Amino acid sequence: MTVIAPARATAPAPPAFAATRWEGAVAAALTHAPYLGRLLSRRPEFGEGVTEDWPEQLLREAIAEALAIAGAPPVIEDGMRRLRRAKDAVHLAVAIADLAVAWPLARVTGALSDFADASLRAALSLGVCQIAGRGEFVARDFADPDGPAPGFALIAMGKMGAGELNYSSDIDFSVFFDAEALAAAGAREPRVTAVRLVAPMVRALEAVTADGYVFRTDLRLRPDPGSTQVAVSIASAEHYYQTLGQNWERAAFIKARAAAGDRACGQAFLASLEPFIWRKHLDFAAVEDVHSIKRQILSAFGSVELGDPAFDVKLGRGGIRDIELFAQTQQLILGGRNRKLRKSGTIATLAALAEAGAISPSARAALQQAYEFFRGVEHRVQMLEDAHTHRVPADPEVRARVAALAGFETLAAFDAALLEQRRIVAEIDHQLFGREESLADPMGSLSFTGVEDNPETLATIARLGFARPEAVSQTIRGWHHGRIRAMRSERAREVLTRLTPKLLRAFAASGEADHAFVRFAAFFSELSAGVQVLALMEAKPALLDLLARLLSVAPALSERLARWPALLDTLIEPRFAAPLAQDAAGGRGRELGELLAGASEAEARMNVVRRFRREEAFRIAAQVLEGVASAADVGAAYSDLAEVCLAAMADVALAEMQRLQGPQPGRFAVLALGKFGGRELAEGSDLDLMVVYDAPDSGGGDYYARLTQRLISALSAPTAEGALYEIDTKLRPSGSKGPMAVRLTSFERYYDEEAWVWELLALTRLRAVAGDAELGARAASIARAALLRPRARAATLEQVAQMRALMQRERPARDFWDLKLAPGGFVDVEFIAQGLQLVCGDAAALGANTGQTLAALCAIGALAPADADKLGAAWRLWRDLHQLSRLSLANGRLADAPAPLMARLGALSGVADWAGLEALVRRRRDEAREIFVRLIGAGAQAGP
């Protein structure tokens, strides 16, 4: 999403001070900022000769003093006194240059950060003097660029890491050490030594003495600060971030840098964390964590409205943190794929985002202007008393001082500027984060804490439409207690808390609340991790509604999604909802070809094809379940998908044969039969295949038999990505006793001289689908010629009837809803179409698809229009019911259909209820069976 800036008025630039720039700045400091006034009175020499060069000179001298302490540390008390005097100089220089509008924001924050780095180096040297002086390890030369303590790295975090310290900022840094390096320097217990070294460092910086302090310190950004020491070994830290690291820690490390100590060691450590910080894929969990942080901020500062100028410019709505989180969220999502976005500074990040097209140039300009304005206000608030605060004073008199320091002539003008900038930031921020929602359901309380059901929660669940609220409540409480793998992380439980009301409403809207919830629970309990799935559903509410509908209609989907949760990612792709009927011809083949271009090894290509088939089959399934695609579209789509996958696997099989056995001795073609040949595949259908080849008379049989076996293995063998299809080759000449691959001349002779009638019926659906196109066309031509040979009508149809009677004896229908084998079902309709093709002798009637064949037979007069209408209606009903049942039910048994599926089947068939559907099925079946017996015959009566 490209974020654009709202309409805005031009933000007022602070007017210049009345006197000359430098005199005016000093006067403002003395008049309006008590802390700066005290500095000038305590250090009168600092206020003399204020010129353009004065602040830079003061800063250089202060940094040089800190580095001198680092290079030749005195006793700690002397070092502390010198550092504090240097800090006074820096604070005065920065304040006067800032008030004089002589330094831009980047120079102000950079000067404070540069001094912080030098101070940290000085504090480290002072600490090393104490620890090494006790003989705990042997220090390196204090002038060494990588510090006196080998393997001891100080990583600057937050604003210090980004070089963006505010005027009275504390400094965030973390201490990491290389145990081996410290041991090599003589530390007998490296961890103890590292921890002991931190205490004098911190004291040197933040202890308040008669000379003040240097910096307050914050070491809480280390791994798990509640249970770890202030110094963490690099080995332990790497393990923590690889296994337990959270998204807020990823965001923190965007700004991290090795600021002091063994910087080479620190830089190597940060380099090792790059895969943790920068993810290659779209990360909705990261977005959700930022949402969570924002909710926490709003809970603490929610009472401050956008219309109040007395607000916290760092954490309040429309302030600095909103801008920083806005930029960092985009970095977390996009930075893994775009290295140009890996900036530490906020302004640099906004510029990179605009260049990448993630935000508009106008939004970048608006956010940068607001950021610089608020940072300036923040500094002036802190100049009042050197307090670590970011709140614009509520007292109008005190706020007027801040306004004066900011160069505004009136408090009203200052307040107006604050409110305008807040409004601009809040509007841009809303485009990314949206409105914050209550975690309660409008219908009542939803609480799943504790060990007992909450009565108010049970009542709310019942009002939502659940018949068994206790079961729902107990299941959700079990999730919160981590009783399934997906919920064994705190982050997952936090996301679930926010998502639960939406989940329950989505299930209630599906029409069968309890059933949908049970199916979701079954899916959810099989997941190994839940954060990504839950965060994706919260980020995309429409996806949650779709998932609830799919699971209520198709219980079988819950098992598939549990095994392959990445399928949910396909739901957010624009192509997912594009109707199947609008798919471009050859589009699947082209898409699969592009995916295969990056895979060279056979197994890698097999896995690519399996992933592609799984995702596209899921898309097809969702469209028919949603009513977007017709059963005819679905059968064609499944068949087209099988065809492109088969062609890819044929290429893989041939390449492997040529690698192992040399060039093929001729050519081959793969022929489809059965429902694959008729382009009538459904979910889970196996593929009826036959392989023919043409090679010199002297050989080729063994080669193509092995090629066929390799092709079957490539299609059906399970890999890490599962299997593709079950393969059936029993329809080849001589069935399972015949050769795996059939020579073209043998193929022609067999169907000319030896084929049984049932084999000729199967031949009506033959279609070339892979391999050599010209050879496939020749095989199809031979099949057509065999089907068109003159035959005795009565004898042929009698054999068809006898074969159907045999099927009834050996494979009777399972129940009333067995659409295939019940009298008048699929088999009867297909046998009528195929039997009439055999005896009519008209090429115009030949066709692989049953529905098209019935229409063709009617057109040439081989089937009466009334019979064609009845058979067509029956075949379409069986097809529609078959497609939905195979998608929805693991066993395909319509007798087990849940209520939402029953309703969907009834609507599809144009009846009001399940009883109406049963009556319709019985009528269509009786009609089809009557036509079969009349046109084909009854065959031998079925015996016991």
PDB file of C-alpha atoms in Angstrom, residues 789-921:
ATOM      1  CA  ARG A 789     -15.523 -49.712 -37.405  1.00  0.00           C
ATOM      2  CA  PRO A 790     -18.914 -51.305 -38.194  1.00  0.00           C
ATOM      3  CA  ARG A 791     -20.345 -53.444 -35.378  1.00  0.00           C
ATOM      4  CA  ALA A 792     -23.451 -55.528 -34.798  1.00  0.00           C
ATOM      5  CA  ARG A 793     -25.621 -53.169 -32.785  1.00  0.00           C
ATOM      6  CA  ALA A 794     -27.582 -55.710 -30.763  1.00  0.00           C
ATOM      7  CA  ALA A 795     -24.593 -57.884 -29.886  1.00  0.00           C
ATOM      8  CA  THR A 796     -22.463 -54.919 -28.898  1.00  0.00           C
ATOM      9  CA  LEU A 797     -25.127 -53.360 -26.699  1.00  0.00           C
ATOM     10  CA  GLU A 798     -25.809 -56.734 -25.113  1.00  0.00           C
ATOM     11  CA  GLN A 799     -22.170 -56.972 -24.094  1.00  0.00           C
ATOM     12  CA  VAL A 800     -22.401 -53.483 -22.610  1.00  0.00           C
ATOM     13  CA  ALA A 801     -25.479 -54.511 -20.642  1.00  0.00           C
ATOM     14  CA  GLN A 802     -23.816 -57.729 -19.452  1.00  0.00           C
ATOM     15  CA  MET A 803     -20.790 -55.787 -18.277  1.00  0.00           C
ATOM     16  CA  ARG A 804     -22.984 -53.356 -16.329  1.00  0.00           C
ATOM     17  CA  ALA A 805     -24.817 -56.263 -14.717  1.00  0.00           C
ATOM     18  CA  LEU A 806     -21.490 -57.772 -13.680  1.00  0.00           C
ATOM     19  CA  MET A 807     -20.501 -54.488 -12.056  1.00  0.00           C
ATOM     20  CA  GLN A 808     -23.751 -54.445 -10.099  1.00  0.00           C
ATOM     21  CA  ARG A 809     -23.011 -57.912  -8.731  1.00  0.00           C
ATOM     22  CA  GLU A 810     -19.355 -57.323  -7.872  1.00  0.00           C
ATOM     23  CA  ARG A 811     -19.430 -53.618  -6.940  1.00  0.00           C
ATOM     24  CA  PRO A 812     -22.871 -52.726  -5.635  1.00  0.00           C
ATOM     25  CA  ALA A 813     -23.708 -49.167  -4.532  1.00  0.00           C
ATOM     26  CA  ARG A 814     -22.685 -48.351  -0.962  1.00  0.00           C
ATOM     27  CA  ASP A 815     -25.903 -46.462  -0.186  1.00  0.00           C
ATOM     28  CA  PHE A 816     -28.575 -44.282  -1.730  1.00  0.00           C
ATOM     29  CA  TRP A 817     -26.073 -41.426  -2.222  1.00  0.00           C
ATOM     30  CA  ASP A 818     -23.535 -43.482  -4.196  1.00  0.00           C
ATOM     31  CA  LEU A 819     -23.685 -41.312  -7.306  1.00  0.00           C
ATOM     32  CA  LYS A 820     -21.367 -43.498  -9.340  1.00  0.00           C
ATOM     33  CA  LEU A 821     -22.534 -47.086  -8.888  1.00  0.00           C
ATOM     34  CA  ALA A 822     -26.232 -46.848  -7.996  1.00  0.00           C
ATOM     35  CA  PRO A 823     -28.587 -47.822 -10.861  1.00  0.00           C
ATOM     36  CA  GLY A 824     -29.189 -44.710 -12.945  1.00  0.00           C
ATOM     37  CA  GLY A 825     -26.010 -43.075 -11.646  1.00  0.00           C
ATOM     38  CA  PHE A 826     -22.797 -41.971 -13.357  1.00  0.00           C
ATOM     39  CA  VAL A 827     -21.903 -45.399 -14.745  1.00  0.00           C
ATOM     40  CA  ASP A 828     -25.280 -45.922 -16.400  1.00  0.00           C
ATOM     41  CA  VAL A 829     -25.209 -42.489 -18.075  1.00  0.00           C
ATOM     42  CA  GLU A 830     -21.591 -42.929 -19.208  1.00  0.00           C
ATOM     43  CA  PHE A 831     -22.270 -46.438 -20.571  1.00  0.00           C
ATOM     44  CA  ILE A 832     -25.214 -45.113 -22.592  1.00  0.00           C
ATOM     45  CA  ALA A 833     -23.036 -42.382 -24.132  1.00  0.00           C
ATOM     46  CA  GLN A 834     -20.106 -44.729 -24.801  1.00  0.00           C
ATOM     47  CA  GLY A 835     -22.203 -47.674 -26.019  1.00  0.00           C
ATOM     48  CA  LEU A 836     -24.099 -45.529 -28.509  1.00  0.00           C
ATOM     49  CA  GLN A 837     -20.810 -44.119 -29.826  1.00  0.00           C
ATOM     50  CA  LEU A 838     -19.669 -47.679 -30.575  1.00  0.00           C
ATOM     51  CA  VAL A 839     -22.744 -48.623 -32.564  1.00  0.00           C
ATOM     52  CA  CYS A 840     -23.731 -45.434 -34.384  1.00  0.00           C
ATOM     53  CA  GLY A 841     -20.615 -45.351 -36.592  1.00  0.00           C
ATOM     54  CA  ASP A 842     -20.688 -41.557 -36.919  1.00  0.00           C
ATOM     55  CA  ALA A 843     -17.543 -39.512 -36.303  1.00  0.00           C
ATOM     56  CA  ALA A 844     -19.696 -36.541 -35.261  1.00  0.00           C
ATOM     57  CA  ALA A 845     -20.754 -38.459 -32.156  1.00  0.00           C
ATOM     58  CA  LEU A 846     -17.243 -39.189 -30.927  1.00  0.00           C
ATOM     59  CA  GLY A 847     -16.174 -37.199 -27.878  1.00  0.00           C
ATOM     60  CA  ALA A 848     -14.431 -37.716 -24.550  1.00  0.00           C
ATOM     61  CA  ASN A 849     -16.714 -35.549 -22.402  1.00  0.00           C
ATOM     62  CA  THR A 850     -19.976 -37.246 -21.436  1.00  0.00           C
ATOM     63  CA  GLY A 851     -22.151 -34.135 -21.496  1.00  0.00           C
ATOM     64  CA  GLN A 852     -20.867 -33.083 -24.910  1.00  0.00           C
ATOM     65  CA  THR A 853     -21.288 -36.614 -26.253  1.00  0.00           C
ATOM     66  CA  LEU A 854     -24.941 -36.777 -25.191  1.00  0.00           C
ATOM     67  CA  ALA A 855     -25.594 -33.517 -27.036  1.00  0.00           C
ATOM     68  CA  ALA A 856     -23.763 -34.803 -30.131  1.00  0.00           C
ATOM     69  CA  LEU A 857     -25.718 -38.085 -30.152  1.00  0.00           C
ATOM     70  CA  CYS A 858     -28.932 -36.108 -29.995  1.00  0.00           C
ATOM     71  CA  ALA A 859     -27.806 -33.859 -32.844  1.00  0.00           C
ATOM     72  CA  ILE A 860     -27.227 -36.811 -35.227  1.00  0.00           C
ATOM     73  CA  GLY A 861     -30.463 -38.558 -34.221  1.00  0.00           C
ATOM     74  CA  ALA A 862     -28.843 -41.394 -32.282  1.00  0.00           C
ATOM     75  CA  LEU A 863     -30.580 -40.266 -29.088  1.00  0.00           C
ATOM     76  CA  ALA A 864     -34.101 -38.939 -28.807  1.00  0.00           C
ATOM     77  CA  PRO A 865     -34.309 -35.320 -27.596  1.00  0.00           C
ATOM     78  CA  ALA A 866     -36.426 -36.278 -24.591  1.00  0.00           C
ATOM     79  CA  ASP A 867     -33.933 -38.961 -23.586  1.00  0.00           C
ATOM     80  CA  ALA A 868     -31.026 -36.595 -24.163  1.00  0.00           C
ATOM     81  CA  ASP A 869     -32.664 -33.977 -21.934  1.00  0.00           C
ATOM     82  CA  LYS A 870     -33.260 -36.446 -19.112  1.00  0.00           C
ATOM     83  CA  LEU A 871     -29.780 -37.979 -19.339  1.00  0.00           C
ATOM     84  CA  GLY A 872     -28.166 -34.546 -19.548  1.00  0.00           C
ATOM     85  CA  ALA A 873     -30.077 -33.368 -16.478  1.00  0.00           C
ATOM     86  CA  ALA A 874     -29.084 -36.491 -14.530  1.00  0.00           C
ATOM     87  CA  TRP A 875     -25.433 -36.250 -15.588  1.00  0.00           C
ATOM     88  CA  ARG A 876     -25.222 -32.559 -14.622  1.00  0.00           C
ATOM     89  CA  LEU A 877     -26.796 -33.270 -11.234  1.00  0.00           C
ATOM     90  CA  TRP A 878     -24.394 -36.151 -10.556  1.00  0.00           C
ATOM     91  CA  ARG A 879     -21.478 -33.965 -11.676  1.00  0.00           C
ATOM     92  CA  ASP A 880     -22.484 -31.048  -9.446  1.00  0.00           C
ATOM     93  CA  LEU A 881     -23.077 -33.231  -6.396  1.00  0.00           C
ATOM     94  CA  HIS A 882     -19.925 -35.234  -7.067  1.00  0.00           C
ATOM     95  CA  GLN A 883     -17.699 -32.148  -7.301  1.00  0.00           C
ATOM     96  CA  LEU A 884     -19.011 -30.685  -4.045  1.00  0.00           C
ATOM     97  CA  SER A 885     -18.941 -33.949  -2.103  1.00  0.00           C
ATOM     98  CA  ARG A 886     -15.370 -34.751  -3.157  1.00  0.00           C
ATOM     99  CA  LEU A 887     -14.274 -31.280  -2.083  1.00  0.00           C
ATOM    100  CA  SER A 888     -16.187 -31.208   1.152  1.00  0.00           C
ATOM    101  CA  LEU A 889     -16.022 -34.685   2.638  1.00  0.00           C
ATOM    102  CA  ALA A 890     -12.923 -36.752   3.278  1.00  0.00           C
ATOM    103  CA  ASN A 891     -14.750 -39.979   2.335  1.00  0.00           C
ATOM    104  CA  GLY A 892     -16.943 -38.380  -0.330  1.00  0.00           C
ATOM    105  CA  ARG A 893     -20.091 -39.864   1.279  1.00  0.00           C
ATOM    106  CA  LEU A 894     -23.002 -37.485   0.928  1.00  0.00           C
ATOM    107  CA  ALA A 895     -24.777 -39.350   3.700  1.00  0.00           C
ATOM    108  CA  ASP A 896     -22.291 -37.711   6.096  1.00  0.00           C
ATOM    109  CA  ALA A 897     -22.847 -34.169   4.805  1.00  0.00           C
ATOM    110  CA  PRO A 898     -23.104 -31.479   7.526  1.00  0.00           C
ATOM    111  CA  ALA A 899     -26.087 -29.134   7.507  1.00  0.00           C
ATOM    112  CA  PRO A 900     -24.307 -26.221   5.706  1.00  0.00           C
ATOM    113  CA  LEU A 901     -23.228 -28.576   2.935  1.00  0.00           C
ATOM    114  CA  MET A 902     -26.737 -29.998   2.695  1.00  0.00           C
ATOM    115  CA  ALA A 903     -28.073 -26.470   2.263  1.00  0.00           C
ATOM    116  CA  ARG A 904     -25.420 -25.692  -0.352  1.00  0.00           C
ATOM    117  CA  LEU A 905     -26.230 -28.896  -2.283  1.00  0.00           C
ATOM    118  CA  GLY A 906     -29.939 -28.122  -2.184  1.00  0.00           C
ATOM    119  CA  ALA A 907     -29.402 -24.585  -3.468  1.00  0.00           C
ATOM    120  CA  LEU A 908     -27.165 -25.888  -6.229  1.00  0.00           C
ATOM    121  CA  SER A 909     -29.877 -28.352  -7.297  1.00  0.00           C
ATOM    122  CA  GLY A 910     -32.725 -25.866  -7.107  1.00  0.00           C
ATOM    123  CA  VAL A 911     -34.617 -27.542  -4.255  1.00  0.00           C
ATOM    124  CA  ALA A 912     -35.716 -26.185  -0.901  1.00  0.00           C
ATOM    125  CA  ASP A 913     -34.346 -28.790   1.487  1.00  0.00           C
ATOM    126  CA  TRP A 914     -32.593 -32.117   1.907  1.00  0.00           C
ATOM    127  CA  ALA A 915     -35.822 -34.078   1.434  1.00  0.00           C
ATOM    128  CA  GLY A 916     -36.377 -32.242  -1.845  1.00  0.00           C
ATOM    129  CA  LEU A 917     -32.857 -33.120  -2.964  1.00  0.00           C
ATOM    130  CA  GLU A 918     -33.416 -36.785  -2.119  1.00  0.00           C
ATOM    131  CA  ALA A 919     -36.616 -36.794  -4.167  1.00  0.00           C
ATOM    132  CA  LEU A 920     -34.854 -35.124  -7.104  1.00  0.00           C
ATOM    133  CA  VAL A 921     -32.002 -37.634  -7.029  1.00  0.00           C
TER     134      VAL A 921
END
